[in-house]
CSV table of C-alpha atoms in Angstrom, one decimal:
chain,number,residue,atom,x,y,z
A,1,MET,CA,0.0,0.0,0.0
A,2,THR,CA,2.7,2.5,0.9
A,3,ALA,CA,4.6,1.6,-2.2
A,4,LEU,CA,1.5,2.4,-4.3
A,5,LEU,CA,0.8,5.7,-2.5
A,6,SER,CA,4.4,6.7,-2.7
A,7,ARG,CA,4.1,6.9,-6.5
A,8,LEU,CA,1.4,9.6,-6.2
A,9,PRO,CA,2.3,13.2,-6.5
A,10,SER,CA,3.2,14.4,-3.0
A,11,ILE,CA,5.1,16.9,-0.9
A,12,PRO,CA,8.0,15.5,1.2
A,13,TYR,CA,7.7,15.9,4.9
A,14,PRO,CA,10.3,18.4,6.3
A,15,PRO,CA,12.1,17.5,9.5
A,16,GLU,CA,10.6,18.4,12.9
A,17,GLN,CA,11.4,21.9,14.0
A,18,ASP,CA,10.7,24.5,16.6
A,19,GLY,CA,7.6,26.6,16.1
A,20,TRP,CA,5.6,29.5,17.3
A,21,PHE,CA,4.7,27.9,20.7
A,22,SER,CA,8.0,26.1,21.4
A,23,PRO,CA,9.1,24.6,23.7
A,24,VAL,CA,6.8,21.7,24.5
A,25,THR,CA,5.7,21.7,28.1
A,26,SER,CA,2.9,19.1,28.0
A,27,THR,CA,3.3,15.7,29.6
A,28,LEU,CA,2.1,14.1,26.4
A,29,ASP,CA,3.4,14.5,22.8
A,30,TRP,CA,1.4,12.5,20.3
A,31,CYS,CA,2.6,10.6,17.2
A,32,GLU,CA,2.1,13.5,14.8
A,33,GLU,CA,5.5,15.1,14.3
A,34,ASN,CA,5.8,18.7,15.6
A,35,TYR,CA,5.7,21.7,13.3
A,36,VAL,CA,6.3,19.8,10.1
A,37,VAL,CA,3.4,21.5,8.2
A,38,THR,CA,3.4,25.0,9.7
A,39,GLN,CA,5.2,26.8,12.5
A,40,TYR,CA,1.9,28.0,13.9
A,41,SER,CA,0.6,24.6,15.0
A,42,ALA,CA,2.6,21.9,16.7
A,43,GLU,CA,0.3,19.1,15.5
A,44,LEU,CA,-1.8,20.5,12.6
A,45,ILE,CA,-4.0,17.4,11.8
A,46,ASN,CA,-4.6,16.8,15.5
A,47,THR,CA,-5.6,20.4,15.8
A,48,LEU,CA,-7.9,20.7,12.8
A,49,THR,CA,-9.8,17.5,13.5
A,50,ASN,CA,-11.2,19.2,16.6
A,51,LEU,CA,-13.3,21.4,14.4
A,52,LEU,CA,-15.8,18.5,14.2
A,53,PHE,CA,-16.2,18.8,18.0
A,54,MET,CA,-16.9,22.6,17.6
A,55,TYR,CA,-19.4,22.1,14.8
A,56,LEU,CA,-21.4,19.4,16.6
A,57,ALA,CA,-21.3,21.3,19.8
A,58,ALA,CA,-22.7,24.4,18.0
A,59,LYS,CA,-25.3,22.2,16.4
A,60,GLY,CA,-26.3,20.8,19.8
A,61,ILE,CA,-26.4,24.2,21.5
A,62,ARG,CA,-28.6,25.6,18.7
A,63,SER,CA,-30.9,22.6,19.0
A,64,CYS,CA,-31.3,23.0,22.8
A,65,LEU,CA,-32.2,26.6,22.4
A,66,LYS,CA,-34.5,26.2,19.5
A,67,HIS,CA,-36.4,23.1,20.7
A,68,GLY,CA,-36.5,23.7,24.4
A,69,HIS,CA,-34.4,20.7,25.7
A,70,ASP,CA,-33.6,20.5,29.4
A,71,THR,CA,-30.9,23.0,30.5
A,72,VAL,CA,-28.6,20.2,31.7
A,73,PHE,CA,-28.1,19.2,28.1
A,74,LEU,CA,-27.4,22.8,27.0
A,75,VAL,CA,-24.6,22.8,29.6
A,76,ALA,CA,-23.4,19.4,28.4
A,77,PHE,CA,-23.1,20.7,24.9
A,78,ILE,CA,-21.2,23.8,26.2
A,79,GLY,CA,-18.9,21.4,28.0
A,80,TYR,CA,-18.5,19.4,24.8
A,81,LEU,CA,-17.5,22.6,23.0
A,82,LEU,CA,-15.0,23.2,25.8
A,83,VAL,CA,-13.5,19.8,25.2
A,84,GLY,CA,-13.1,20.5,21.5
A,85,SER,CA,-11.7,24.0,22.0
A,86,GLY,CA,-9.3,22.8,24.7
A,87,SER,CA,-8.1,19.9,22.5
A,88,PHE,CA,-7.7,22.4,19.6
A,89,MET,CA,-5.5,24.7,21.8
A,90,PHE,CA,-3.6,21.7,23.3
A,91,HIS,CA,-2.5,20.2,20.0
A,92,ALA,CA,-1.8,23.6,18.5
A,93,THR,CA,0.6,24.5,21.4
A,94,LEU,CA,1.5,21.4,23.3
A,95,LYS,CA,1.5,23.5,26.4
A,96,TYR,CA,0.7,21.9,29.8
A,97,PRO,CA,-2.1,24.4,30.8
A,98,MET,CA,-3.9,23.7,27.5
A,99,GLN,CA,-3.5,20.0,28.1
A,100,LEU,CA,-5.3,20.4,31.4
A,101,VAL,CA,-8.1,22.3,29.7
A,102,ASP,CA,-8.4,19.5,27.2
A,103,GLU,CA,-8.3,16.6,29.5
A,104,LEU,CA,-10.1,18.0,32.6
A,105,SER,CA,-13.0,19.3,30.5
A,106,MET,CA,-13.6,15.7,29.5
A,107,ILE,CA,-14.0,14.8,33.2
A,108,TYR,CA,-16.3,17.7,34.0
A,109,THR,CA,-18.6,17.0,31.0
A,110,THR,CA,-18.8,13.3,31.9
A,111,CYS,CA,-19.6,14.2,35.5
A,112,LEU,CA,-22.4,16.5,34.3
A,113,MET,CA,-23.9,13.7,32.3
A,114,ASN,CA,-23.7,11.5,35.4
A,115,TYR,CA,-25.7,14.1,37.2
A,116,ALA,CA,-28.3,14.3,34.5
A,117,THR,CA,-28.6,10.5,34.5
A,118,PHE,CA,-28.6,9.7,38.3
A,119,SER,CA,-30.6,12.8,39.4
A,120,TYR,CA,-33.6,12.1,37.2
A,121,GLY,CA,-36.8,11.5,39.2
A,122,LYS,CA,-35.0,12.0,42.6
A,123,SER,CA,-35.7,14.4,45.4
A,124,ARG,CA,-34.2,17.8,45.7
A,125,LEU,CA,-32.1,16.6,48.6
A,126,TYR,CA,-30.8,13.6,46.7
A,127,SER,CA,-30.0,15.8,43.6
A,128,THR,CA,-28.2,18.3,45.8
A,129,MET,CA,-26.1,15.7,47.5
A,130,LEU,CA,-25.3,14.1,44.2
A,131,ALA,CA,-24.2,17.4,42.8
A,132,ILE,CA,-21.9,18.0,45.8
A,133,GLY,CA,-20.5,14.5,45.4
A,134,LEU,CA,-19.7,14.9,41.7
A,135,ILE,CA,-18.2,18.4,42.2
A,136,SER,CA,-16.0,17.0,45.0
A,137,LEU,CA,-15.0,14.1,42.7
A,138,SER,CA,-14.1,16.5,39.9
A,139,VAL,CA,-12.0,18.6,42.3
A,140,PHE,CA,-10.2,15.5,43.6
A,141,ILE,CA,-9.4,14.3,40.1
A,142,THR,CA,-8.2,17.7,39.1
A,143,LEU,CA,-5.9,18.1,42.1
A,144,TYR,CA,-4.6,14.5,42.1
A,145,TYR,CA,-4.0,14.5,38.3
A,146,HIS,CA,-2.1,17.8,38.6
A,147,TYR,CA,0.0,16.2,41.4
A,148,LEU,CA,0.7,13.0,39.6
A,149,GLN,CA,0.9,14.3,36.1
A,150,ASP,CA,0.3,10.8,34.9
A,151,PRO,CA,-2.0,10.5,31.8
A,152,THR,CA,-2.9,7.0,32.7
A,153,PHE,CA,-4.8,8.2,35.8
A,154,HIS,CA,-6.8,10.6,33.7
A,155,GLN,CA,-7.6,8.0,31.1
A,156,ASN,CA,-8.7,5.5,33.7
A,157,ALA,CA,-10.9,8.1,35.5
A,158,TYR,CA,-12.5,9.1,32.3
A,159,ALA,CA,-13.1,5.5,31.2
A,160,ILE,CA,-14.8,4.6,34.5
A,161,LEU,CA,-17.0,7.7,34.6
A,162,THR,CA,-18.1,7.1,31.0
A,163,ALA,CA,-18.9,3.4,31.6
A,164,VAL,CA,-20.9,4.2,34.8
A,165,VAL,CA,-23.1,6.8,33.1
A,166,LEU,CA,-23.6,4.7,30.0
A,167,PHE,CA,-24.7,1.6,31.8
A,168,ARG,CA,-26.9,3.6,34.2
A,169,ALA,CA,-28.6,5.3,31.2
A,170,MET,CA,-29.2,2.0,29.5
A,171,TYR,CA,-30.8,0.6,32.7
A,172,VAL,CA,-33.0,3.7,33.1
A,173,MET,CA,-34.1,3.4,29.5
A,174,GLU,CA,-35.1,-0.2,29.7
A,175,VAL,CA,-37.0,-0.2,33.0
A,176,ASN,CA,-38.9,3.0,32.2
A,177,ILE,CA,-39.7,2.7,28.5
A,178,ARG,CA,-39.8,-0.9,27.5
A,179,PRO,CA,-43.4,-2.0,28.1
A,180,LYS,CA,-42.7,-5.4,29.6
A,181,PHE,CA,-40.3,-3.9,32.2
A,182,ARG,CA,-42.3,-0.8,32.9
A,183,SER,CA,-43.6,-0.6,36.5
A,184,LYS,CA,-47.1,0.1,37.6
A,185,GLU,CA,-45.8,3.2,39.3
A,186,ARG,CA,-44.4,4.4,36.0
A,187,ASP,CA,-47.8,3.9,34.3
A,188,ALA,CA,-49.6,5.5,37.1
A,189,ALA,CA,-47.4,8.6,36.8
A,190,ASN,CA,-48.3,9.1,33.2
A,191,PRO,CA,-50.0,12.6,32.9
A,192,HIS,CA,-51.8,11.4,29.8
A,193,PRO,CA,-53.4,8.1,30.8
A,194,ASN,CA,-55.3,6.1,28.2
A,195,SER,CA,-58.1,5.5,30.7
A,196,GLY,CA,-57.8,1.7,30.3
A,197,VAL,CA,-58.7,1.7,26.6
A,198,LYS,CA,-56.9,-1.4,25.4
A,199,ILE,CA,-56.3,-0.3,21.8
A,200,LEU,CA,-54.8,3.0,23.0
A,201,GLN,CA,-52.5,1.1,25.4
A,202,GLN,CA,-51.4,-1.2,22.6
A,203,LYS,CA,-50.7,1.8,20.4
A,204,GLU,CA,-48.5,3.3,23.1
A,205,ASP,CA,-46.7,0.1,23.8
A,206,LEU,CA,-45.9,-0.3,20.1
A,207,ARG,CA,-44.6,3.2,20.0
A,208,ASP,CA,-42.4,2.6,23.0
A,209,GLN,CA,-41.1,-0.6,21.5
A,210,GLU,CA,-40.1,1.1,18.3
A,211,THR,CA,-38.5,3.9,20.4
A,212,ILE,CA,-36.4,1.4,22.3
A,213,SER,CA,-35.4,-0.4,19.1
A,214,THR,CA,-34.2,2.9,17.5
A,215,MET,CA,-32.4,3.9,20.7
A,216,TRP,CA,-30.5,0.6,20.8
A,217,LYS,CA,-29.5,1.2,17.1
A,218,MET,CA,-28.3,4.6,18.1
A,219,ILE,CA,-26.4,3.3,21.1
A,220,ALA,CA,-24.8,0.5,19.1
A,221,PHE,CA,-23.7,2.9,16.3
A,222,GLY,CA,-22.4,5.6,18.6
A,223,LEU,CA,-20.6,3.2,20.9
A,224,SER,CA,-19.0,1.4,17.9
A,225,ILE,CA,-17.6,4.6,16.6
A,226,PHE,CA,-16.5,5.7,20.1
A,227,LEU,CA,-14.7,2.4,20.8
A,228,GLY,CA,-13.3,2.3,17.3
A,229,GLY,CA,-11.7,5.6,18.1
A,230,PHE,CA,-10.1,4.1,21.2
A,231,PHE,CA,-8.8,1.2,19.1
A,232,VAL,CA,-7.2,3.6,16.5
A,233,TRP,CA,-5.8,5.6,19.3
A,234,HIS,CA,-4.1,2.5,20.8
A,235,LEU,CA,-2.7,1.6,17.4
A,236,ASP,CA,-1.3,5.1,16.9
A,237,ASN,CA,0.5,4.8,20.3
A,238,GLU,CA,1.7,1.3,19.7
A,239,TYR,CA,3.1,1.6,16.2
A,240,CYS,CA,4.1,5.3,16.2
A,241,SER,CA,7.6,4.8,14.8
A,242,LYS,CA,6.3,2.6,11.9
A,243,LEU,CA,3.5,5.1,11.1
A,244,ILE,CA,6.0,8.0,11.0
A,245,LYS,CA,8.1,5.9,8.6
A,246,TRP,CA,5.2,5.2,6.3
A,247,ARG,CA,4.0,8.8,6.4
A,248,ARG,CA,7.4,10.0,5.3
A,249,GLU,CA,7.5,7.4,2.5
A,250,ILE,CA,4.2,8.5,0.9
A,251,GLY,CA,4.6,12.2,1.7
A,252,MET,CA,1.9,14.9,2.2
A,253,PRO,CA,-1.1,15.1,2.0
A,254,TRP,CA,-1.5,11.3,1.8
A,255,GLY,CA,0.4,10.8,5.0
A,256,PHE,CA,-2.3,12.8,6.8
A,257,VAL,CA,-4.6,9.7,6.6
A,258,LEU,CA,-2.2,7.8,8.9
A,259,GLU,CA,-2.6,10.3,11.7
A,260,GLY,CA,-4.3,8.0,14.2
A,261,HIS,CA,-4.9,10.6,16.9
A,262,GLY,CA,-6.8,12.7,14.4
A,263,TRP,CA,-9.1,9.8,13.7
A,264,TRP,CA,-9.5,9.4,17.4
A,265,HIS,CA,-10.9,12.9,17.6
A,266,LEU,CA,-13.3,12.4,14.7
A,267,MET,CA,-14.6,9.1,16.0
A,268,THR,CA,-14.9,9.7,19.7
A,269,GLY,CA,-16.3,13.2,19.0
A,270,THR,CA,-19.0,11.7,16.9
A,271,GLY,CA,-19.7,9.0,19.5
A,272,ALA,CA,-19.9,11.5,22.3
A,273,TYR,CA,-22.4,13.6,20.3
A,274,TYR,CA,-24.6,10.5,19.7
A,275,TYR,CA,-24.6,9.9,23.5
A,276,ILE,CA,-25.7,13.4,24.4
A,277,VAL,CA,-28.5,13.4,21.7
A,278,TRP,CA,-29.6,10.0,23.0
A,279,GLY,CA,-29.7,11.5,26.5
A,280,VAL,CA,-31.9,14.4,25.2
A,281,TRP,CA,-34.3,12.0,23.6
A,282,LEU,CA,-34.4,9.7,26.6
A,283,ARG,CA,-35.2,12.6,28.9
A,284,HIS,CA,-38.2,13.6,26.8
A,285,CYS,CA,-39.4,10.0,26.8
A,286,LEU,CA,-39.0,9.8,30.6
A,287,ASN,CA,-41.0,13.0,30.8
A,288,TYR,CA,-43.8,11.5,28.8
A,289,ARG,CA,-43.2,13.9,25.9
A,290,GLN,CA,-42.4,11.4,23.2
A,291,ASP,CA,-45.4,12.6,21.2
A,292,GLU,CA,-44.1,16.2,21.3
A,293,TYR,CA,-40.5,15.4,20.0
A,294,GLU,CA,-39.0,13.1,17.4
A,295,LEU,CA,-35.5,11.9,16.5
A,296,VAL,CA,-34.4,13.1,13.1
A,297,TRP,CA,-31.9,10.5,11.9
A,298,PRO,CA,-32.5,9.7,8.2
A,299,ASN,CA,-29.5,7.3,7.9
A,300,PHE,CA,-26.2,6.3,9.4
A,301,TRP,CA,-24.4,8.9,7.3
A,302,THR,CA,-26.1,11.8,9.0
A,303,VAL,CA,-25.9,13.0,12.6
A,304,PRO,CA,-29.1,12.7,14.7
A,305,GLU,CA,-31.0,15.6,16.2
A,306,VAL,CA,-34.1,15.7,18.5
A,307,VAL,CA,-36.6,18.2,17.3
A,308,ARG,CA,-40.0,19.3,18.4
A,309,LYS,CA,-42.7,18.0,16.1
A,310,ARG,CA,-44.5,20.5,13.9
A,311,GLY,CA,-48.1,21.2,15.1
A,312,VAL,CA,-47.3,20.8,18.8
A,313,VAL,CA,-48.8,23.6,20.9
A,314,ILE,CA,-46.2,25.7,22.7
A,315,SER,CA,-47.6,28.3,25.1
A,316,GLY,CA,-50.7,28.8,23.1
A,317,HIS,CA,-49.0,28.8,19.7
A,318,VAL,CA,-48.5,26.0,17.2
A,319,ASN,CA,-44.9,25.0,16.5
A,320,GLY,CA,-44.0,25.7,12.9
A,321,SER,CA,-47.4,27.1,12.1
A,322,THR,CA,-49.5,30.3,12.4
A,323,LYS,CA,-52.6,28.3,13.1
A,324,LYS,CA,-54.4,28.9,16.4
A,325,GLU,CA,-55.8,25.4,16.7
A,326,LEU,CA,-54.6,21.9,16.1
């Protein structure tokens, strides 16, 4: 493959050099060679791939404001934007303060999603104590990581927090939405009961089963992309010297395809976006508002979005219409 690509027109890689932000002060220096494309960005491909984070974050923030999603998800998308912006600055400069912005914002955003997941349906006291606990955990991770300066600690902490919130959200989804697992208390809390009409109950059950099915497809797709990013990230670390050799053999721009950490950004960024959108949709379903909102996800090549259905009354007005009545 490299022999074939090396025959294509290309630009030779220059040697590593000092750049605008030299020297490197971060505890991590990834496989992309420093300042080989421009002196204004230490790792250009790793920097630019974070633009996907920023685009998806802006899309999510706009969706929350436009369609009235819960505030916690607006804050989550702002945190997601901070992750992408911090990573952009980190890879552009390879400075330790920017590394902390990148890595710790991942922890904070994941803690926020833990709060959104574990606080749902709980008392104010429980939610307050949970918030205090998660803030304390974030402060501990921040201080201990700064003391250790060991990236493995951050990676393990992030992995554990992500796994906890993911499995908890799956459990909440199943026991509250799937008809055969739904409790009598859950049905009794429905503000729009079907008054025991069997055909209406069957219609709602079918709707909820279809919702669960689509949610699992969304989870499987997003998780596959996310874990695929971890796999590419591992390969990039494990075979760095060989990848550098191949990139120099085939030259630019073809060598950019072998920047594994850049693929990590694209894949994990997409997977994380899927998770937040799933959380938005799940929250609306838990709030018995699944008839007011819908998931817009035409195919696997487009990113999903939860939008308010047209024709839904909002404060006396009809969404997407000037009509006064439905």
